[in-house]
């Protein structure tokens, strides 16, 4: 067991080091919808949630957190994204104390309608572009010891724009350690681990005179998915009667951007009313987020508002049912 944990950590740090560049390699991966954060609680906390995310919704951040789901855990999340784009996520988890927790989950993007344009007809050709972005996954998580849990997700990722698209298999893996001091938890996850993908079909490269002048169609290049290594911790900083406050911090290392640091705090009253605030320290656009949560019996409602710089503010909502 100890050797397995050490091996996972070595792999994670190795991948993190491999992704490191002297510059920000922005625009070098596809499947960017996989990086859009879902969940009112997680986003309100500045996405500093690798160690604290739990239940069915944990599969989108750290699959190890699914072990804390109830016997039947339902989760739904919705994002209001700029330009009329909508992002949604659904998850169901079933927990069996003997064998572990299983989850089926999905994430999708609805782009609405967009007219096709070309170099010859920049105002549109009268046809609408059909766009598809989704990922459907199966997750398994269980406690390796009384303090360590592990989770693994295999997911089918599909992205298609008109006649050009790809379908591939990707993996998420996560680990959470629970210490006996102030409910300290340390977590790590690797998300979107996959082979490189190639879009189907061909295209004309208008910046290449040979391709443009001869009307030669070229195959698409191979692209990586946005593989991300996350490492974080969460701890209780204050507790008195019904009042409780926790603080969380994350380090996020993507393969297509610079390293990012996230922080978040959450105040809870009687485990029913929650106020949250977070900040992504190295975010290029925006960074600040805030929100609240309400918990009543088996129902949990979480809301977040987050800044996206020049793109304005976005609203994110999630709803959980513990049956």
PDB file of N, CA and C in Angstrom, residues 97-172:
ATOM      1  N   UNK A  97     -20.138   0.062   1.384  1.00  0.00           N
ATOM      2  CA  UNK A  97     -19.025   0.047   2.343  1.00  0.00           C
ATOM      3  C   UNK A  97     -18.105  -1.165   2.201  1.00  0.00           C
ATOM      4  N   UNK A  98     -18.555  -2.205   1.534  1.00  0.00           N
ATOM      5  CA  UNK A  98     -17.734  -3.406   1.406  1.00  0.00           C
ATOM      6  C   UNK A  98     -16.762  -3.330   0.232  1.00  0.00           C
ATOM      7  N   UNK A  99     -17.207  -2.734  -0.882  1.00  0.00           N
ATOM      8  CA  UNK A  99     -16.381  -2.784  -2.088  1.00  0.00           C
ATOM      9  C   UNK A  99     -15.980  -1.412  -2.618  1.00  0.00           C
ATOM     10  N   UNK A 100     -16.583  -0.332  -2.140  1.00  0.00           N
ATOM     11  CA  UNK A 100     -16.198   0.990  -2.597  1.00  0.00           C
ATOM     12  C   UNK A 100     -17.353   1.759  -3.205  1.00  0.00           C
ATOM     13  N   UNK A 101     -17.025   2.839  -3.902  1.00  0.00           N
ATOM     14  CA  UNK A 101     -18.021   3.745  -4.477  1.00  0.00           C
ATOM     15  C   UNK A 101     -17.892   3.775  -5.993  1.00  0.00           C
ATOM     16  N   UNK A 102     -19.029   3.710  -6.670  1.00  0.00           N
ATOM     17  CA  UNK A 102     -19.077   3.752  -8.126  1.00  0.00           C
ATOM     18  C   UNK A 102     -19.845   4.995  -8.567  1.00  0.00           C
ATOM     19  N   UNK A 103     -19.425   5.552  -9.686  1.00  0.00           N
ATOM     20  CA  UNK A 103     -20.098   6.754 -10.190  1.00  0.00           C
ATOM     21  C   UNK A 103     -20.158   6.726 -11.709  1.00  0.00           C
ATOM     22  N   UNK A 104     -21.270   7.199 -12.240  1.00  0.00           N
ATOM     23  CA  UNK A 104     -21.383   7.494 -13.661  1.00  0.00           C
ATOM     24  C   UNK A 104     -21.585   8.999 -13.773  1.00  0.00           C
ATOM     25  N   UNK A 105     -20.879   9.644 -14.686  1.00  0.00           N
ATOM     26  CA  UNK A 105     -20.881  11.100 -14.727  1.00  0.00           C
ATOM     27  C   UNK A 105     -20.720  11.607 -16.149  1.00  0.00           C
ATOM     28  N   UNK A 106     -21.103  12.843 -16.353  1.00  0.00           N
ATOM     29  CA  UNK A 106     -21.021  13.445 -17.683  1.00  0.00           C
ATOM     30  C   UNK A 106     -20.836  14.950 -17.565  1.00  0.00           C
ATOM     31  N   UNK A 107     -20.165  15.504 -18.563  1.00  0.00           N
ATOM     32  CA  UNK A 107     -19.967  16.949 -18.662  1.00  0.00           C
ATOM     33  C   UNK A 107     -20.191  17.336 -20.122  1.00  0.00           C
ATOM     34  N   UNK A 108     -20.887  18.439 -20.353  1.00  0.00           N
ATOM     35  CA  UNK A 108     -21.220  18.799 -21.726  1.00  0.00           C
ATOM     36  C   UNK A 108     -21.218  20.314 -21.890  1.00  0.00           C
ATOM     37  N   UNK A 109     -21.166  20.748 -23.144  1.00  0.00           N
ATOM     38  CA  UNK A 109     -21.228  22.168 -23.483  1.00  0.00           C
ATOM     39  C   UNK A 109     -22.291  22.365 -24.553  1.00  0.00           C
ATOM     40  N   UNK A 110     -23.134  23.367 -24.353  1.00  0.00           N
ATOM     41  CA  UNK A 110     -24.140  23.757 -25.340  1.00  0.00           C
ATOM     42  C   UNK A 110     -23.739  25.125 -25.893  1.00  0.00           C
ATOM     43  N   UNK A 111     -23.345  25.155 -27.171  1.00  0.00           N
ATOM     44  CA  UNK A 111     -22.869  26.396 -27.780  1.00  0.00           C
ATOM     45  C   UNK A 111     -23.992  27.232 -28.379  1.00  0.00           C
ATOM     46  N   UNK A 112     -25.179  26.674 -28.482  1.00  0.00           N
ATOM     47  CA  UNK A 112     -26.223  27.379 -29.198  1.00  0.00           C
ATOM     48  C   UNK A 112     -25.975  27.303 -30.700  1.00  0.00           C
ATOM     49  N   UNK A 113     -26.523  28.235 -31.451  1.00  0.00           N
ATOM     50  CA  UNK A 113     -26.382  28.224 -32.904  1.00  0.00           C
ATOM     51  C   UNK A 113     -25.298  29.198 -33.347  1.00  0.00           C
ATOM     52  N   UNK A 114     -24.514  28.766 -34.348  1.00  0.00           N
ATOM     53  CA  UNK A 114     -23.465  29.609 -34.907  1.00  0.00           C
ATOM     54  C   UNK A 114     -23.411  29.369 -36.416  1.00  0.00           C
ATOM     55  N   UNK A 115     -23.473  30.443 -37.176  1.00  0.00           N
ATOM     56  CA  UNK A 115     -23.468  30.311 -38.632  1.00  0.00           C
ATOM     57  C   UNK A 115     -22.055  30.064 -39.139  1.00  0.00           C
ATOM     58  N   UNK A 116     -21.943  29.217 -40.147  1.00  0.00           N
ATOM     59  CA  UNK A 116     -20.645  28.900 -40.744  1.00  0.00           C
ATOM     60  C   UNK A 116     -20.183  30.077 -41.594  1.00  0.00           C
ATOM     61  N   UNK A 117     -18.936  30.474 -41.436  1.00  0.00           N
ATOM     62  CA  UNK A 117     -18.320  31.512 -42.262  1.00  0.00           C
ATOM     63  C   UNK A 117     -17.105  30.932 -42.976  1.00  0.00           C
ATOM     64  N   UNK A 118     -16.757  31.516 -44.087  1.00  0.00           N
ATOM     65  CA  UNK A 118     -15.571  31.110 -44.841  1.00  0.00           C
ATOM     66  C   UNK A 118     -14.783  32.357 -45.215  1.00  0.00           C
ATOM     67  N   UNK A 119     -13.604  32.153 -45.796  1.00  0.00           N
ATOM     68  CA  UNK A 119     -12.800  33.283 -46.256  1.00  0.00           C
ATOM     69  C   UNK A 119     -13.546  34.034 -47.346  1.00  0.00           C
ATOM     70  N   UNK A 120     -14.224  33.298 -48.221  1.00  0.00           N
ATOM     71  CA  UNK A 120     -14.961  33.934 -49.314  1.00  0.00           C
ATOM     72  C   UNK A 120     -16.264  34.564 -48.831  1.00  0.00           C
ATOM     73  N   UNK A 121     -16.878  33.995 -47.785  1.00  0.00           N
ATOM     74  CA  UNK A 121     -18.154  34.506 -47.255  1.00  0.00           C
ATOM     75  C   UNK A 121     -18.024  34.748 -45.753  1.00  0.00           C
ATOM     76  N   UNK A 122     -17.343  35.832 -45.358  1.00  0.00           N
ATOM     77  CA  UNK A 122     -17.120  36.083 -43.924  1.00  0.00           C
ATOM     78  C   UNK A 122     -18.392  36.410 -43.154  1.00  0.00           C
ATOM     79  N   UNK A 123     -19.472  36.752 -43.857  1.00  0.00           N
ATOM     80  CA  UNK A 123     -20.731  37.068 -43.184  1.00  0.00           C
ATOM     81  C   UNK A 123     -21.636  35.857 -43.023  1.00  0.00           C
ATOM     82  N   UNK A 124     -21.179  34.707 -43.481  1.00  0.00           N
ATOM     83  CA  UNK A 124     -21.966  33.492 -43.317  1.00  0.00           C
ATOM     84  C   UNK A 124     -22.448  32.923 -44.627  1.00  0.00           C
ATOM     85  N   UNK A 125     -22.637  31.605 -44.657  1.00  0.00           N
ATOM     86  CA  UNK A 125     -23.069  30.924 -45.877  1.00  0.00           C
ATOM     87  C   UNK A 125     -24.504  30.417 -45.758  1.00  0.00           C
ATOM     88  N   UNK A 126     -25.171  30.766 -44.660  1.00  0.00           N
ATOM     89  CA  UNK A 126     -26.557  30.359 -44.498  1.00  0.00           C
ATOM     90  C   UNK A 126     -26.745  28.997 -43.871  1.00  0.00           C
ATOM     91  N   UNK A 127     -25.658  28.367 -43.447  1.00  0.00           N
ATOM     92  CA  UNK A 127     -25.739  27.072 -42.782  1.00  0.00           C
ATOM     93  C   UNK A 127     -25.223  27.199 -41.354  1.00  0.00           C
ATOM     94  N   UNK A 128     -25.815  26.411 -40.462  1.00  0.00           N
ATOM     95  CA  UNK A 128     -25.422  26.464 -39.058  1.00  0.00           C
ATOM     96  C   UNK A 128     -24.395  25.378 -38.750  1.00  0.00           C
ATOM     97  N   UNK A 129     -23.430  25.723 -37.911  1.00  0.00           N
ATOM     98  CA  UNK A 129     -22.381  24.790 -37.516  1.00  0.00           C
ATOM     99  C   UNK A 129     -22.871  23.920 -36.363  1.00  0.00           C
ATOM    100  N   UNK A 130     -22.791  22.622 -36.549  1.00  0.00           N
ATOM    101  CA  UNK A 130     -23.164  21.676 -35.504  1.00  0.00           C
ATOM    102  C   UNK A 130     -21.942  21.390 -34.634  1.00  0.00           C
ATOM    103  N   UNK A 131     -22.053  21.669 -33.339  1.00  0.00           N
ATOM    104  CA  UNK A 131     -20.913  21.514 -32.431  1.00  0.00           C
ATOM    105  C   UNK A 131     -21.262  20.571 -31.287  1.00  0.00           C
ATOM    106  N   UNK A 132     -20.323  19.700 -30.955  1.00  0.00           N
ATOM    107  CA  UNK A 132     -20.532  18.715 -29.897  1.00  0.00           C
ATOM    108  C   UNK A 132     -19.316  18.663 -28.987  1.00  0.00           C
ATOM    109  N   UNK A 133     -19.532  18.872 -27.705  1.00  0.00           N
ATOM    110  CA  UNK A 133     -18.476  18.716 -26.690  1.00  0.00           C
ATOM    111  C   UNK A 133     -19.060  17.958 -25.518  1.00  0.00           C
ATOM    112  N   UNK A 134     -18.546  16.782 -25.213  1.00  0.00           N
ATOM    113  CA  UNK A 134     -19.003  16.091 -24.007  1.00  0.00           C
ATOM    114  C   UNK A 134     -17.982  15.062 -23.563  1.00  0.00           C
ATOM    115  N   UNK A 135     -18.075  14.700 -22.297  1.00  0.00           N
ATOM    116  CA  UNK A 135     -17.256  13.634 -21.717  1.00  0.00           C
ATOM    117  C   UNK A 135     -18.158  12.805 -20.818  1.00  0.00           C
ATOM    118  N   UNK A 136     -18.145  11.499 -21.007  1.00  0.00           N
ATOM    119  CA  UNK A 136     -18.936  10.574 -20.199  1.00  0.00           C
ATOM    120  C   UNK A 136     -17.977   9.632 -19.486  1.00  0.00           C
ATOM    121  N   UNK A 137     -18.089   9.558 -18.158  1.00  0.00           N
ATOM    122  CA  UNK A 137     -17.109   8.794 -17.394  1.00  0.00           C
ATOM    123  C   UNK A 137     -17.701   7.800 -16.420  1.00  0.00           C
ATOM    124  N   UNK A 138     -16.882   6.819 -16.069  1.00  0.00           N
ATOM    125  CA  UNK A 138     -17.173   5.856 -15.011  1.00  0.00           C
ATOM    126  C   UNK A 138     -16.066   5.966 -13.976  1.00  0.00           C
ATOM    127  N   UNK A 139     -16.446   6.090 -12.713  1.00  0.00           N
ATOM    128  CA  UNK A 139     -15.482   6.314 -11.630  1.00  0.00           C
ATOM    129  C   UNK A 139     -15.609   5.226 -10.574  1.00  0.00           C
ATOM    130  N   UNK A 140     -14.452   4.830 -10.051  1.00  0.00           N
ATOM    131  CA  UNK A 140     -14.431   3.911  -8.910  1.00  0.00           C
ATOM    132  C   UNK A 140     -13.497   4.484  -7.856  1.00  0.00           C
ATOM    133  N   UNK A 141     -13.963   4.519  -6.614  1.00  0.00           N
ATOM    134  CA  UNK A 141     -13.134   5.001  -5.513  1.00  0.00           C
ATOM    135  C   UNK A 141     -13.316   4.139  -4.285  1.00  0.00           C
ATOM    136  N   UNK A 142     -12.270   4.056  -3.470  1.00  0.00           N
ATOM    137  CA  UNK A 142     -12.376   3.306  -2.224  1.00  0.00           C
ATOM    138  C   UNK A 142     -11.269   3.737  -1.272  1.00  0.00           C
ATOM    139  N   UNK A 143     -11.465   3.419   0.002  1.00  0.00           N
ATOM    140  CA  UNK A 143     -10.436   3.678   1.003  1.00  0.00           C
ATOM    141  C   UNK A 143      -9.379   2.585   0.915  1.00  0.00           C
ATOM    142  N   UNK A 144      -8.116   2.997   0.777  1.00  0.00           N
ATOM    143  CA  UNK A 144      -7.013   2.043   0.818  1.00  0.00           C
ATOM    144  C   UNK A 144      -6.641   1.723   2.256  1.00  0.00           C
ATOM    145  N   UNK A 145      -6.724   2.739   3.118  1.00  0.00           N
ATOM    146  CA  UNK A 145      -6.562   2.584   4.560  1.00  0.00           C
ATOM    147  C   UNK A 145      -7.650   3.431   5.213  1.00  0.00           C
ATOM    148  N   UNK A 146      -7.639   3.525   6.540  1.00  0.00           N
ATOM    149  CA  UNK A 146      -8.646   4.360   7.191  1.00  0.00           C
ATOM    150  C   UNK A 146      -8.404   5.844   6.960  1.00  0.00           C
ATOM    151  N   UNK A 147      -7.247   6.222   6.407  1.00  0.00           N
ATOM    152  CA  UNK A 147      -6.931   7.633   6.183  1.00  0.00           C
ATOM    153  C   UNK A 147      -6.655   7.982   4.718  1.00  0.00           C
ATOM    154  N   UNK A 148      -6.502   6.996   3.879  1.00  0.00           N
ATOM    155  CA  UNK A 148      -6.130   7.245   2.485  1.00  0.00           C
ATOM    156  C   UNK A 148      -7.191   6.674   1.552  1.00  0.00           C
ATOM    157  N   UNK A 149      -7.653   7.499   0.633  1.00  0.00           N
ATOM    158  CA  UNK A 149      -8.596   7.043  -0.384  1.00  0.00           C
ATOM    159  C   UNK A 149      -8.016   7.301  -1.764  1.00  0.00           C
ATOM    160  N   UNK A 150      -8.472   6.498  -2.713  1.00  0.00           N
ATOM    161  CA  UNK A 150      -8.005   6.612  -4.089  1.00  0.00           C
ATOM    162  C   UNK A 150      -9.192   6.501  -5.030  1.00  0.00           C
ATOM    163  N   UNK A 151      -9.133   7.216  -6.155  1.00  0.00           N
ATOM    164  CA  UNK A 151     -10.201   7.151  -7.139  1.00  0.00           C
ATOM    165  C   UNK A 151      -9.649   7.151  -8.549  1.00  0.00           C
ATOM    166  N   UNK A 152     -10.374   6.507  -9.454  1.00  0.00           N
ATOM    167  CA  UNK A 152      -9.959   6.411 -10.853  1.00  0.00           C
ATOM    168  C   UNK A 152     -11.179   6.601 -11.741  1.00  0.00           C
ATOM    169  N   UNK A 153     -11.031   7.435 -12.767  1.00  0.00           N
ATOM    170  CA  UNK A 153     -12.094   7.664 -13.743  1.00  0.00           C
ATOM    171  C   UNK A 153     -11.587   7.352 -15.139  1.00  0.00           C
ATOM    172  N   UNK A 154     -12.363   6.579 -15.879  1.00  0.00           N
ATOM    173  CA  UNK A 154     -12.143   6.411 -17.305  1.00  0.00           C
ATOM    174  C   UNK A 154     -13.285   7.098 -18.029  1.00  0.00           C
ATOM    175  N   UNK A 155     -12.966   7.948 -19.000  1.00  0.00           N
ATOM    176  CA  UNK A 155     -14.031   8.727 -19.641  1.00  0.00           C
ATOM    177  C   UNK A 155     -13.838   8.808 -21.151  1.00  0.00           C
ATOM    178  N   UNK A 156     -14.960   8.810 -21.835  1.00  0.00           N
ATOM    179  CA  UNK A 156     -14.987   8.971 -23.277  1.00  0.00           C
ATOM    180  C   UNK A 156     -15.161  10.453 -23.582  1.00  0.00           C
ATOM    181  N   UNK A 157     -14.217  11.024 -24.312  1.00  0.00           N
ATOM    182  CA  UNK A 157     -14.235  12.452 -24.626  1.00  0.00           C
ATOM    183  C   UNK A 157     -14.506  12.628 -26.115  1.00  0.00           C
ATOM    184  N   UNK A 158     -15.489  13.437 -26.434  1.00  0.00           N
ATOM    185  CA  UNK A 158     -15.827  13.698 -27.838  1.00  0.00           C
ATOM    186  C   UNK A 158     -15.918  15.198 -28.077  1.00  0.00           C
ATOM    187  N   UNK A 159     -15.298  15.627 -29.157  1.00  0.00           N
ATOM    188  CA  UNK A 159     -15.332  17.031 -29.555  1.00  0.00           C
ATOM    189  C   UNK A 159     -15.492  17.068 -31.071  1.00  0.00           C
ATOM    190  N   UNK A 160     -16.502  17.787 -31.544  1.00  0.00           N
ATOM    191  CA  UNK A 160     -16.756  17.825 -32.981  1.00  0.00           C
ATOM    192  C   UNK A 160     -17.290  19.186 -33.376  1.00  0.00           C
ATOM    193  N   UNK A 161     -16.743  19.726 -34.490  1.00  0.00           N
ATOM    194  CA  UNK A 161     -17.182  21.000 -35.041  1.00  0.00           C
ATOM    195  C   UNK A 161     -17.463  20.777 -36.526  1.00  0.00           C
ATOM    196  N   UNK A 162     -18.740  20.704 -36.866  1.00  0.00           N
ATOM    197  CA  UNK A 162     -19.091  20.386 -38.239  1.00  0.00           C
ATOM    198  C   UNK A 162     -18.676  18.964 -38.580  1.00  0.00           C
ATOM    199  N   UNK A 163     -17.873  18.826 -39.632  1.00  0.00           N
ATOM    200  CA  UNK A 163     -17.426  17.499 -40.068  1.00  0.00           C
ATOM    201  C   UNK A 163     -16.125  17.074 -39.411  1.00  0.00           C
ATOM    202  N   UNK A 164     -15.538  17.927 -38.608  1.00  0.00           N
ATOM    203  CA  UNK A 164     -14.224  17.649 -38.024  1.00  0.00           C
ATOM    204  C   UNK A 164     -14.342  17.383 -36.534  1.00  0.00           C
ATOM    205  N   UNK A 165     -13.790  16.269 -36.088  1.00  0.00           N
ATOM    206  CA  UNK A 165     -13.875  15.947 -34.673  1.00  0.00           C
ATOM    207  C   UNK A 165     -13.007  14.766 -34.303  1.00  0.00           C
ATOM    208  N   UNK A 166     -13.062  14.389 -33.046  1.00  0.00           N
ATOM    209  CA  UNK A 166     -12.321  13.234 -32.543  1.00  0.00           C
ATOM    210  C   UNK A 166     -13.085  12.631 -31.374  1.00  0.00           C
ATOM    211  N   UNK A 167     -12.787  11.394 -31.081  1.00  0.00           N
ATOM    212  CA  UNK A 167     -13.282  10.702 -29.898  1.00  0.00           C
ATOM    213  C   UNK A 167     -12.111   9.952 -29.290  1.00  0.00           C
ATOM    214  N   UNK A 168     -11.917  10.072 -27.990  1.00  0.00           N
ATOM    215  CA  UNK A 168     -10.776   9.426 -27.356  1.00  0.00           C
ATOM    216  C   UNK A 168     -11.124   9.004 -25.934  1.00  0.00           C
ATOM    217  N   UNK A 169     -10.258   8.198 -25.361  1.00  0.00           N
ATOM    218  CA  UNK A 169     -10.401   7.757 -23.976  1.00  0.00           C
ATOM    219  C   UNK A 169      -9.388   8.499 -23.116  1.00  0.00           C
ATOM    220  N   UNK A 170      -9.842   9.050 -21.997  1.00  0.00           N
ATOM    221  CA  UNK A 170      -8.959   9.775 -21.081  1.00  0.00           C
ATOM    222  C   UNK A 170      -9.158   9.253 -19.664  1.00  0.00           C
ATOM    223  N   UNK A 171      -8.181   9.559 -18.815  1.00  0.00           N
ATOM    224  CA  UNK A 171      -8.183   9.033 -17.450  1.00  0.00           C
ATOM    225  C   UNK A 171      -7.947  10.144 -16.434  1.00  0.00           C
ATOM    226  N   UNK A 172      -8.617  10.013 -15.284  1.00  0.00           N
ATOM    227  CA  UNK A 172      -8.359  10.849 -14.111  1.00  0.00           C
ATOM    228  C   UNK A 172      -8.016   9.919 -12.950  1.00  0.00           C
TER     229      UNK A 172
END
